Coordinates of C-alpha atoms in Angstrom, one line a residue:
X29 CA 33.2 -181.5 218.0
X30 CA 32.3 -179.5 214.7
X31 CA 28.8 -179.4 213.4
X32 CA 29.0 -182.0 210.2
X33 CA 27.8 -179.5 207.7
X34 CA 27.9 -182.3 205.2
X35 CA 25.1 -184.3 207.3
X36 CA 23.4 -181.3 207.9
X37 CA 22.8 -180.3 204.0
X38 CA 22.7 -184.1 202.9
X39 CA 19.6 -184.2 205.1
X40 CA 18.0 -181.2 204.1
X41 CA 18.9 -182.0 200.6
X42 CA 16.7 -185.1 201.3
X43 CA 14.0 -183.5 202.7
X44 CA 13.6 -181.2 199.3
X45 CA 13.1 -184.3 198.1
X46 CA 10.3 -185.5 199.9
X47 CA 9.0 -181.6 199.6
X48 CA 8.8 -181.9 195.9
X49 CA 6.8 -185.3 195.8
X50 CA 4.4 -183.5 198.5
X51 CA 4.4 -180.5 195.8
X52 CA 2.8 -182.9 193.5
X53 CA -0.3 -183.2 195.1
X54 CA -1.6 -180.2 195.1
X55 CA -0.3 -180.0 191.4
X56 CA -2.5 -183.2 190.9
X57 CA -5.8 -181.4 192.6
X58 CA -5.3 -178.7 190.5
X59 CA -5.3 -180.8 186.9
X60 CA -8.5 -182.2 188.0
X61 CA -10.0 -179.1 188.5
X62 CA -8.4 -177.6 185.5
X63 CA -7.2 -174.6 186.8
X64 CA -3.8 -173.2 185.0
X65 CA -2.2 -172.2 187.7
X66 CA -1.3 -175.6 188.9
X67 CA 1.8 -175.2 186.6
X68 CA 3.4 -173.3 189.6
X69 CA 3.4 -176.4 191.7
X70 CA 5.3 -179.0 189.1
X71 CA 8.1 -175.6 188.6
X72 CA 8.5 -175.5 192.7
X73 CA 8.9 -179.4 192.8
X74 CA 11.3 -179.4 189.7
X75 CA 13.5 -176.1 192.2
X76 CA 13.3 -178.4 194.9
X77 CA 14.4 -181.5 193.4
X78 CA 17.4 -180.3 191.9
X79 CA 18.8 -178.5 194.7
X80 CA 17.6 -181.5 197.1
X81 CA 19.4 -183.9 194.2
X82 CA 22.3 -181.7 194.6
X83 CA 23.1 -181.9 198.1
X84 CA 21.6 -185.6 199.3
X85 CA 23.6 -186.9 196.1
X86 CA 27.2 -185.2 196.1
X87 CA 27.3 -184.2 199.8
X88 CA 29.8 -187.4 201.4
X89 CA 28.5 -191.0 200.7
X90 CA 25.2 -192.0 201.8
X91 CA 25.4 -194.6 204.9
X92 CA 24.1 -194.8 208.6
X93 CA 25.9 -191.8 209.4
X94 CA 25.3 -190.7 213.7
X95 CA 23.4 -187.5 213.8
X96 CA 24.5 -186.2 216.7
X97 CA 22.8 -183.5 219.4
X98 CA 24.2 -180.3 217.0
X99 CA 23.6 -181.8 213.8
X100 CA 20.1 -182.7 215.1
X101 CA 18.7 -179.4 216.2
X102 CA 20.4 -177.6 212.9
X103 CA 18.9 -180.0 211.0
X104 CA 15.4 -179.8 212.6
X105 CA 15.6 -175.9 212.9
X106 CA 16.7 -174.7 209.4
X107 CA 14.3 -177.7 208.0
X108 CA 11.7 -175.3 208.8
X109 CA 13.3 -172.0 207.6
X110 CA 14.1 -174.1 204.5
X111 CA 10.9 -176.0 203.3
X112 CA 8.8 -172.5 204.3
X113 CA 11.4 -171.3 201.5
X114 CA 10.8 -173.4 198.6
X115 CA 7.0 -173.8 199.8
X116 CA 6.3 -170.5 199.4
X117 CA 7.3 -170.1 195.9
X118 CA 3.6 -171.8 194.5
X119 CA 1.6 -169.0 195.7
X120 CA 4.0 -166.1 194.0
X121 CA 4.6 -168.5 190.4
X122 CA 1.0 -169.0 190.4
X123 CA 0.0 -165.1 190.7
X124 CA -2.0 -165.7 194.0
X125 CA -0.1 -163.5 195.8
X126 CA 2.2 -160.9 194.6
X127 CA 4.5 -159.9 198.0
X128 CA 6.8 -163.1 198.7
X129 CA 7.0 -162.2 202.6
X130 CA 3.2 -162.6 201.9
X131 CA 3.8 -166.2 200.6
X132 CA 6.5 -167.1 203.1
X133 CA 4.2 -166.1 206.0
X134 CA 1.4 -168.4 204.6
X135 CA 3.8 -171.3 204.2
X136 CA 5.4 -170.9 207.6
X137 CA 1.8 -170.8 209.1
X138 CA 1.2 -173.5 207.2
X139 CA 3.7 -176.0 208.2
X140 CA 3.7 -174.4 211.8
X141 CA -0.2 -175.4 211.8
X142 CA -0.5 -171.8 213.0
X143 CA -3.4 -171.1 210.8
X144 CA -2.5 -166.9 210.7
X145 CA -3.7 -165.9 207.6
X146 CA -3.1 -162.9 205.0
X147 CA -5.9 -164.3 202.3
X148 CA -9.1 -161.6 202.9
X149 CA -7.1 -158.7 203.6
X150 CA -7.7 -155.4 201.1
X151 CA -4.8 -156.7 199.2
X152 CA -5.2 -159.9 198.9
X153 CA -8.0 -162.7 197.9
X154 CA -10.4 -163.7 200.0
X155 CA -9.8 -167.6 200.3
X156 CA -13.2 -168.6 198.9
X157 CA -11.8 -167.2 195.0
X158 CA -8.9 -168.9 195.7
X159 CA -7.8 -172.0 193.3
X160 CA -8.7 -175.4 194.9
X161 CA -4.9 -176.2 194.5
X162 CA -3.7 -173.6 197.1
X163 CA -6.5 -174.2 199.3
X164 CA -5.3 -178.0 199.1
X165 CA -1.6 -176.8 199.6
X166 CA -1.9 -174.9 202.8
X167 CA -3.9 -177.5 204.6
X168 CA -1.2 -180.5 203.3
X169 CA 1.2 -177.9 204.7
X170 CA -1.1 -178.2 208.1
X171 CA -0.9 -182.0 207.8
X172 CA 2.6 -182.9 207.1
X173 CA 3.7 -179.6 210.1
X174 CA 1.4 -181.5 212.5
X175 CA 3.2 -185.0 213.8
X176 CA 6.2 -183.7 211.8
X177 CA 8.4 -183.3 208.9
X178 CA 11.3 -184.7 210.8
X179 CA 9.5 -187.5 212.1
X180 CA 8.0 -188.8 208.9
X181 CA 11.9 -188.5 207.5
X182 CA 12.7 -190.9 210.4
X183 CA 9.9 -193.5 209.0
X184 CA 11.2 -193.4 205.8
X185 CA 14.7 -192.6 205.6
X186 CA 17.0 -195.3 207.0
X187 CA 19.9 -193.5 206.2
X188 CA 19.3 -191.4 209.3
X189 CA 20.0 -195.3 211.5
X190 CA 20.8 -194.7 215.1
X191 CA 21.3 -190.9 215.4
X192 CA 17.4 -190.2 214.4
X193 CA 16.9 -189.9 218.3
X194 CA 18.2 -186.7 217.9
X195 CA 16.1 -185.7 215.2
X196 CA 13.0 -186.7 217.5
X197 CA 13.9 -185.3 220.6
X198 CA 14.8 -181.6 218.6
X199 CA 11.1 -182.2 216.6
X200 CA 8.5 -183.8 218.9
X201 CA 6.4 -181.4 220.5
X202 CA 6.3 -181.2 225.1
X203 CA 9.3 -181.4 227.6
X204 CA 10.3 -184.7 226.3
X205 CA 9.8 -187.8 223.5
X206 CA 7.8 -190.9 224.3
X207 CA 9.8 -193.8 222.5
X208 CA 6.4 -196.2 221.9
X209 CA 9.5 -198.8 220.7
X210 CA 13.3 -199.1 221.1
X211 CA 13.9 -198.2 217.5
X212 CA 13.2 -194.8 216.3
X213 CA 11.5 -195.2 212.9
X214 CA 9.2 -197.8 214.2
X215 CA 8.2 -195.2 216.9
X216 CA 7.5 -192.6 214.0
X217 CA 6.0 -195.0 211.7
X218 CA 3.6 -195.8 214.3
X219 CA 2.5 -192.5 215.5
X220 CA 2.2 -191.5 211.4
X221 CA -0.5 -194.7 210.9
X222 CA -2.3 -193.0 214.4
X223 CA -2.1 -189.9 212.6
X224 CA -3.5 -191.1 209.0
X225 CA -6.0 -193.6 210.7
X226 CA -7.8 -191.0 212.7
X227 CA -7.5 -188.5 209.9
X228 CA -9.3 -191.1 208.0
X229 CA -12.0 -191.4 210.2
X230 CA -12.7 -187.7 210.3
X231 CA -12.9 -187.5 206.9
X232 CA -15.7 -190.0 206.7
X233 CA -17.4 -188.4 209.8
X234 CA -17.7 -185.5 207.7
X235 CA -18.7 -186.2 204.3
X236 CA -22.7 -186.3 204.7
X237 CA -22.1 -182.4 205.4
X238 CA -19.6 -181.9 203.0
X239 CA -18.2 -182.5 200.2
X240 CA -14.9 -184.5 200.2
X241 CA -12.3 -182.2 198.6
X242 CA -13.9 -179.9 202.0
X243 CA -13.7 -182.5 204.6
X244 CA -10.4 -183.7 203.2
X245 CA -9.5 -179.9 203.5
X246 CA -10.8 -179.5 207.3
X247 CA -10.1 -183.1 208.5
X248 CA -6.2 -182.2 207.5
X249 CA -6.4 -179.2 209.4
X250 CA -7.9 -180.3 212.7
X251 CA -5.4 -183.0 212.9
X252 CA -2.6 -180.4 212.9
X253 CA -4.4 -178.7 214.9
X254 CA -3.8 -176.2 212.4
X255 CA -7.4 -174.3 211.7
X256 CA -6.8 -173.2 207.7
X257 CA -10.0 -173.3 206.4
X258 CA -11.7 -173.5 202.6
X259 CA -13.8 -171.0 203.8
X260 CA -13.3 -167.3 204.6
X261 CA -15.9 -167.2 208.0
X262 CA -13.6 -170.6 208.9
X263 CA -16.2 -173.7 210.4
X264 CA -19.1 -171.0 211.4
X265 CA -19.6 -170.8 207.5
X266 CA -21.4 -174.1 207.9
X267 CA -23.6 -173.6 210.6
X268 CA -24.5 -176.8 211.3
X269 CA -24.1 -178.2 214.6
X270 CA -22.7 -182.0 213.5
X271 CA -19.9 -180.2 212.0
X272 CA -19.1 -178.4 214.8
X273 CA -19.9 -181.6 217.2
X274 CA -18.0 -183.8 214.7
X275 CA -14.6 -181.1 214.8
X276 CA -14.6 -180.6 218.6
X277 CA -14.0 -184.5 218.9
X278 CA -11.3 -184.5 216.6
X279 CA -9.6 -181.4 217.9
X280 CA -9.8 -182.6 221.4
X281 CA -7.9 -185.9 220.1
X282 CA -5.5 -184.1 217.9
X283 CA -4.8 -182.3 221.4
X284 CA -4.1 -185.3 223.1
X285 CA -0.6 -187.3 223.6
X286 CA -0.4 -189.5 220.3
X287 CA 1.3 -192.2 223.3
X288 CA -2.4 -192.4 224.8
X289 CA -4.1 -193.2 221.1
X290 CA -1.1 -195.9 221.0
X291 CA -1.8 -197.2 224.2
X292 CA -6.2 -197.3 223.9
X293 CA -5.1 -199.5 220.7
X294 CA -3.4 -202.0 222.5
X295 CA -6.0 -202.0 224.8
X296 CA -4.7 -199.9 228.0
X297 CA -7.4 -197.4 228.4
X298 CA -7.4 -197.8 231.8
X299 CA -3.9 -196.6 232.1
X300 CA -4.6 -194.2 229.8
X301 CA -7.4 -192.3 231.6
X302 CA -5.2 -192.3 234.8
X303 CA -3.0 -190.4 232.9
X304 CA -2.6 -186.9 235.4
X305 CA -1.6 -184.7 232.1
X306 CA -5.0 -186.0 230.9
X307 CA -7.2 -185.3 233.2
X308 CA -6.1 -181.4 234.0
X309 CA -6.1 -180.9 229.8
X310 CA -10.0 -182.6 230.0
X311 CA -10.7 -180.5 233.2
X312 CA -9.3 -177.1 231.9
X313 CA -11.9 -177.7 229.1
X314 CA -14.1 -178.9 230.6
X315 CA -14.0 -175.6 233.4
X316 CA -13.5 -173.2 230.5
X317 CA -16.6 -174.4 228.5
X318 CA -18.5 -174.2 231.5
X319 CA -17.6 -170.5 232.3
X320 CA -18.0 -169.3 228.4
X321 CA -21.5 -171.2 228.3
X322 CA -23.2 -169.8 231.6
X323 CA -21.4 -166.1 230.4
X324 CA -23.6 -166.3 227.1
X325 CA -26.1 -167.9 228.0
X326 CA -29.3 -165.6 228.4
X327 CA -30.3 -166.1 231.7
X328 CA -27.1 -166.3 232.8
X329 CA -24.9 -163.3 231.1
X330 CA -26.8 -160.8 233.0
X331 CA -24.8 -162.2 235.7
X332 CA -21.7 -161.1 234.5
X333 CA -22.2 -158.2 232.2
X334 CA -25.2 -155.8 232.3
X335 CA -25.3 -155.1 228.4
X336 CA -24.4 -159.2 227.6
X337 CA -28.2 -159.6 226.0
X338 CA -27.2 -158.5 222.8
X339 CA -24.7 -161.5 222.5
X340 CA -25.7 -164.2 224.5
X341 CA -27.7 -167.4 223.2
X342 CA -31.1 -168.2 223.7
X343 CA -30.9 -171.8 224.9
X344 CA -27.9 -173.7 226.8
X345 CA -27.5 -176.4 224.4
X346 CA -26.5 -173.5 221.5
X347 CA -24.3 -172.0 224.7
X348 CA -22.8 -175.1 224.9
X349 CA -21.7 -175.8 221.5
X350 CA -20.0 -172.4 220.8
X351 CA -18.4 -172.7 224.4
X352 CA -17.2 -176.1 223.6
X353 CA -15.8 -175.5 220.1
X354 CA -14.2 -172.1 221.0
X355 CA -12.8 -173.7 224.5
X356 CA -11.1 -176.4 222.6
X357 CA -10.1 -174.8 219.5
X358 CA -8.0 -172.5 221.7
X359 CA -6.4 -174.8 223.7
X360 CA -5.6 -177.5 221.1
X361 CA -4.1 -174.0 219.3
X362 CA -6.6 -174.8 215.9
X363 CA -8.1 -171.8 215.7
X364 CA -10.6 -172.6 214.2
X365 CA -13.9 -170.1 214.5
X366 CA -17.8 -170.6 214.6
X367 CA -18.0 -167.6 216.5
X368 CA -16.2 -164.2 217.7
X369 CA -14.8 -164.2 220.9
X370 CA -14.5 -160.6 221.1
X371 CA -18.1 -160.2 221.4
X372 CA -18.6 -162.0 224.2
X373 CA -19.5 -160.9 227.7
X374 CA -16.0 -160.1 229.8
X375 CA -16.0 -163.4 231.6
X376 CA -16.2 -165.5 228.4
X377 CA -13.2 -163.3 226.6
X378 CA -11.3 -163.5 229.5
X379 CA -11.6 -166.8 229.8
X380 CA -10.5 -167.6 226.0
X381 CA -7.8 -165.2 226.9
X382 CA -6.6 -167.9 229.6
X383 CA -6.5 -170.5 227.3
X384 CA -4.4 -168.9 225.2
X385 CA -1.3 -169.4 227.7
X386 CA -2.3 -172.9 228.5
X387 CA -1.9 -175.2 224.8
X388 CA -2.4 -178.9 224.1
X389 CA -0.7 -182.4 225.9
X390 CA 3.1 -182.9 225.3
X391 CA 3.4 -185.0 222.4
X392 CA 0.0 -183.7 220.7
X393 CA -0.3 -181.5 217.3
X394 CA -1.1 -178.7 219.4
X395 CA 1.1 -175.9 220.2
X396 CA 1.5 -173.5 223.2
X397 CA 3.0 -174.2 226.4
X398 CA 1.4 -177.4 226.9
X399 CA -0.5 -178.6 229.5
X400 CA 2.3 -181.2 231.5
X401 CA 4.2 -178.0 232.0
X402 CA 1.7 -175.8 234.0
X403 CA 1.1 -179.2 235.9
X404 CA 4.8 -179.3 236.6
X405 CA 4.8 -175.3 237.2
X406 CA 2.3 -175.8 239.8
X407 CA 3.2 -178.8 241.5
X408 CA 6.4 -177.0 242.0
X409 CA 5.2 -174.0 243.5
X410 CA 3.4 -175.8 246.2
X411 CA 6.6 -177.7 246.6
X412 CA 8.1 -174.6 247.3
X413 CA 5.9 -173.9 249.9
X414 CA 5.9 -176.8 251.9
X415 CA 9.5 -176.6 251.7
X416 CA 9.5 -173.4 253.5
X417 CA 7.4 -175.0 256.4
X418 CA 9.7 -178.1 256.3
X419 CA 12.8 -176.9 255.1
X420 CA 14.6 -180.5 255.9
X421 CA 12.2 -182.6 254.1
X422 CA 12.9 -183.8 250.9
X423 CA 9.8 -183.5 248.9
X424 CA 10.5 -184.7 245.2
X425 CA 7.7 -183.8 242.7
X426 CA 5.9 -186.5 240.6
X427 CA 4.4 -186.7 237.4
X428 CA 1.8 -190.4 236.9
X429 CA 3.8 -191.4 240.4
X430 CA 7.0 -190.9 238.8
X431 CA 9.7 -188.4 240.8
X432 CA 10.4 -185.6 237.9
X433 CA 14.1 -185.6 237.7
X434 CA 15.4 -181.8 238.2
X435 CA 16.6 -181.3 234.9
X436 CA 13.1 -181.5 233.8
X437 CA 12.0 -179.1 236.3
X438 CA 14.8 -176.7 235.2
X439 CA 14.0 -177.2 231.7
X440 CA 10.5 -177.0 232.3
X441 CA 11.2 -173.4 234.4
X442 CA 13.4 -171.4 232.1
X443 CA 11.3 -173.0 229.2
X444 CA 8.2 -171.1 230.2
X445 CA 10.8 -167.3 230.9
X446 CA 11.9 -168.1 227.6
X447 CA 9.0 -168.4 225.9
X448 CA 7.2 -165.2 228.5
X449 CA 10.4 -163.5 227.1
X450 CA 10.1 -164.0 223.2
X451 CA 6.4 -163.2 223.3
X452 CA 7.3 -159.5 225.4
X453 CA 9.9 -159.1 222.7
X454 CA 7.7 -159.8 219.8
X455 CA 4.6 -157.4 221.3
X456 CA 7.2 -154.9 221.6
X457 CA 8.4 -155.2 218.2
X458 CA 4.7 -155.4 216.7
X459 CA 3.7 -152.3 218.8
X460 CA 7.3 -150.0 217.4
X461 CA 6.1 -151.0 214.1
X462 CA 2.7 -149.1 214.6
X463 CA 0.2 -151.8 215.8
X464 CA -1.9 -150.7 218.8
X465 CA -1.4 -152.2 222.1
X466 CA -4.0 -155.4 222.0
X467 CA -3.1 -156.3 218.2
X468 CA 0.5 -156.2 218.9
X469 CA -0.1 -157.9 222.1
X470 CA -2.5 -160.9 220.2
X471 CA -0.5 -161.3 217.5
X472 CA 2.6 -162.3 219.3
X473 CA 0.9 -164.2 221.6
X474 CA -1.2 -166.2 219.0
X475 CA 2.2 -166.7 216.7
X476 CA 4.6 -167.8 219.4
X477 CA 1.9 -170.3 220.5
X478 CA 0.6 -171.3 217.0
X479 CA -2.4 -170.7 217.6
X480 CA -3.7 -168.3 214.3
X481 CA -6.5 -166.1 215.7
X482 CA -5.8 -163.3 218.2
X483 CA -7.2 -160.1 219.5
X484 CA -7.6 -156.7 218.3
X485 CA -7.0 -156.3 214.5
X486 CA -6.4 -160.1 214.2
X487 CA -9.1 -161.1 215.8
X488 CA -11.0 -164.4 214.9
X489 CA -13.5 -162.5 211.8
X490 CA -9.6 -160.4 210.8
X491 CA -6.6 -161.4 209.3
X492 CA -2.9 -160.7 208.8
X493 CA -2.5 -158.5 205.8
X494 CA -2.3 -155.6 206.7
X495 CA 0.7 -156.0 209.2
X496 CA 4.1 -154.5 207.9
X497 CA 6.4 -156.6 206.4
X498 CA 9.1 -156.6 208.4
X499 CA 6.1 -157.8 211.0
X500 CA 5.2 -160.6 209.0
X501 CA 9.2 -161.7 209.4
X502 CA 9.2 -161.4 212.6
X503 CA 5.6 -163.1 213.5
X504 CA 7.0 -165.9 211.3
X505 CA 9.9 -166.2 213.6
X506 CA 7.8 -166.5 216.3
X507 CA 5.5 -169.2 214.9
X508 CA 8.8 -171.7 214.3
X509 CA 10.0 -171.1 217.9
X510 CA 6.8 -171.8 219.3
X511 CA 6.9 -174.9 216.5
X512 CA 10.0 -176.2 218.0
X513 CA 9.6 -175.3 221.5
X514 CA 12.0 -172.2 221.7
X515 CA 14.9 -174.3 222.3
X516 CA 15.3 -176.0 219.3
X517 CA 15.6 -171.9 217.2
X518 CA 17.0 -170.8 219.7
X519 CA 19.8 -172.3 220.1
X520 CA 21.4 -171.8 216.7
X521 CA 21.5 -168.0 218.2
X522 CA 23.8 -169.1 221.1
X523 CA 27.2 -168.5 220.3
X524 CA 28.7 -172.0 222.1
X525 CA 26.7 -174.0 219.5
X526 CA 29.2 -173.0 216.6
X527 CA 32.4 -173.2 219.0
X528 CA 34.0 -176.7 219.3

């Protein structure tokens, strides 16, 4: 079959559209602050409702048209490309930021709820003089990248009908899509009133610390486990220990398979905590705060590095709470920062290195190569083994008791050389265009997984301004793969996807 261009465009056109109303908002924050500059916002919105008018309105008649499995990965891959586009143009119409690769690398971090920044770089503002409209504007971005573009479309437009499982399966973060119903748009709807609900609940949880434009602002961000901040030294600006208490919670949920949030609501924690995916992402973090507290901690980072003193903290419950925030904000891929990593004692950096690799639950806001994978990955290796002592036996893997089918498996195997491959790639590319080894070597790393701070030069006190432009294309490449889970980008590049 050939690709329907016609549904393709239709549906981006109708996405424009729901970008403009979202371009609104931060039009709206910006009037009640009276800052000027909010102009830019209501001229982006008008760009992307006409051409969104043009092609949802004259492109074939609106109906229940089938998306099928071509039109639904275009669709969800250039949605990305395309919204980053338009989303960008705020920040150069408003005289923020003068370089549009600038602006375009923002956005895509932004919707990617990377959380890579240029804003404090020599050439750029530092995000604390910034207008309360952008700040608003890159953590919406954050919030509507989190559960999904795609799937809020499915919740409220029907004209995608029966072919939105397409759509979901191309957008929905981990190796598969957990239908919660039979219909699509009930599925999304639902996991969008989690989404909002809990959002909610952060926000209050952090208003007798902050004010509400702020926790609006952060609350936003951890729940796309994102990591944009209003301020330039990110959640360590605060130093307080509720706020940091209060954000480890809700990045550890954000983290989390929306299907398990579903399921506690009706009632099912039971089946919830026997999750297996579940218990390794709770363990991980549970192992990796453990090993960053007892390498800072005073009487315990002597153990592991002779000059550690100068860096470690006095008491274990102020160990604790930096080990715990950094653990989780790296696995979750927020990115968020109270303290830097790069300071620590060996152990602890190495250890935050780890978690880098690892990523949040399938069907979370998090990014990276998810948890359920390296499950699967290791499950399979010992099944490899045994097979070698038993090479008759048939020994099927399983998932919550479940036998994995071996198209998972396969998926789940050439998923992770894929993604090993794109991140070689993109270090390689970062270090021809004059990074040194560890920056090039971060910033790939921390783009294709989404997760905003890296090593080196972009460490977690750095930004990415000074990187070349043609670096700040291809990091942004790299964040929307790791967005979509390689696949999805990836294959618009194979040749067979355009033949019949």
């Amino acid at each position: 079959m050939v690709l329907n261009w016609n549904v393709v465009a239709r549906t981006l056109g109708g996405l424009l559209l729901f970008l403009s109303v979202a371009l609104l908002m931060p039009a709206a924050v910006g009037a009640i602050y009276g800052e000027p500059s909010a102009w830019s916002f209501l001229v982006s919105a008008a760009i992307a409702v006409s051409i969104g008018g043009v092609s949802w309105y004259t492109l074939g008649t609106p109906g229940r048209e089938d998306v099928g499995a071509r039109e639904g990965f275009a669709i969800v891959a250039l949605s990305w490309i395309v919204l980053s586009l338009i989303g960008a143009l705020p920040f150069v119409l408003g005289g923020v930021l003068e370089s549009y690769t600038d602006a375009y690398f923002e956005t895509v971090s932004g919707f990617t709820t990377t959380g890579a920044t240029i804003f404090g770089g020599e050439n750029t503002p530092p995000i604390e003089s910034m207008p309360n409209a952008f700040l608003f504007w890159r953590s919406l971005a954050h919030w509507l990248g989190g559960m999904g573009i795609i799937v809020l479309t499915l919740a409220i437009l029907p004209i995608l009908g029966v072919g939105g499982m397409q759509l979901f399966k191309a957008e929905v973060p981990g190796p598969s899509a957990d239908k919660l119903t039979p219909r699509v748009r009930e599925t999304a709807r639902r996991l969008w009133l989690i989404y909002v609900g809990i959002t909610a609940v952060e926000v209050l949880a952090l208003l007798p610390v902050m004010n509400l434009f702020d926790a609006v602002n952060h609350a936003f961000a951890t729940m796309a486990t994102g990591g944009f901040s209003t301020e330039n030294g990110s959640i360590g600006q605060y130093d307080s220990a509720y706020v940091d208490g209060v954000i480890t919670l809700f990045m550890f949920l954000a983290g989390m398979n929306f299907a398990l949030h579903y399921r506690m609501l009706r009632g099912k924690a039971i089946t919830v905590f026997r999750d297996e995916e579940l218990r390794v992402y709770a363990g991980i973090t549970l192992g990796a705060t453990t090993l960053i507290a007892l390498a800072t901690w005073s009487p315990t980072a002597g153990w592991f590095a002779a000059d550690a003193a100068a860096t470690a903290y006095s008491s274990i419950g102020e160990a604790i709470r930096y080990a715990s925030f950094q653990s989780v904000a790296i696995i979750t891929t927020t990115g968020f920062g109270t303290a830097d990593y790069e300071l620590w004692p060996t152990l602890a950096i190495g250890t935050v290195f780890l978690l880098f690799f690892i990523g949040g639950m399938a069907g979370s806001t998090g990014g990276g190569v998810k948890v359920v994978r390296h499950v699967l990955l290791v499950k399979n290796s010992f099944r490899e083994v045994k097979q070698l002592v038993h090479p008759q036996a048939i020994l099927p893997i399983r998932l919550n008791g479940k036998v994995v089918p071996k198209d998972v498996m396969g998926n789940v195997l050439s998923f992770i050389v894929l993604y090993l491959g794109l991140f070689f790639a993109g270090t390689l590319v970062m270090a021809a265009l004059g990074l040194d080894l560890m920056s090039a070597f971060g910033a790939a790393l921390s783009c294709i997984g989404n997760i905003g701070p890296a090593f080196g030069t972009m460490g977690p006190t750095e930004n990415y301004a000074h990187v070349p432009a043609l670096g700040k294309w291809v990091l942004s490449f790299l964040m929307v793969a790791g967005r979509l889970e390689i696949y999805t980008i990836l294959i618009l590049l194979a040749p067979t996807f355009w033949r019949r």
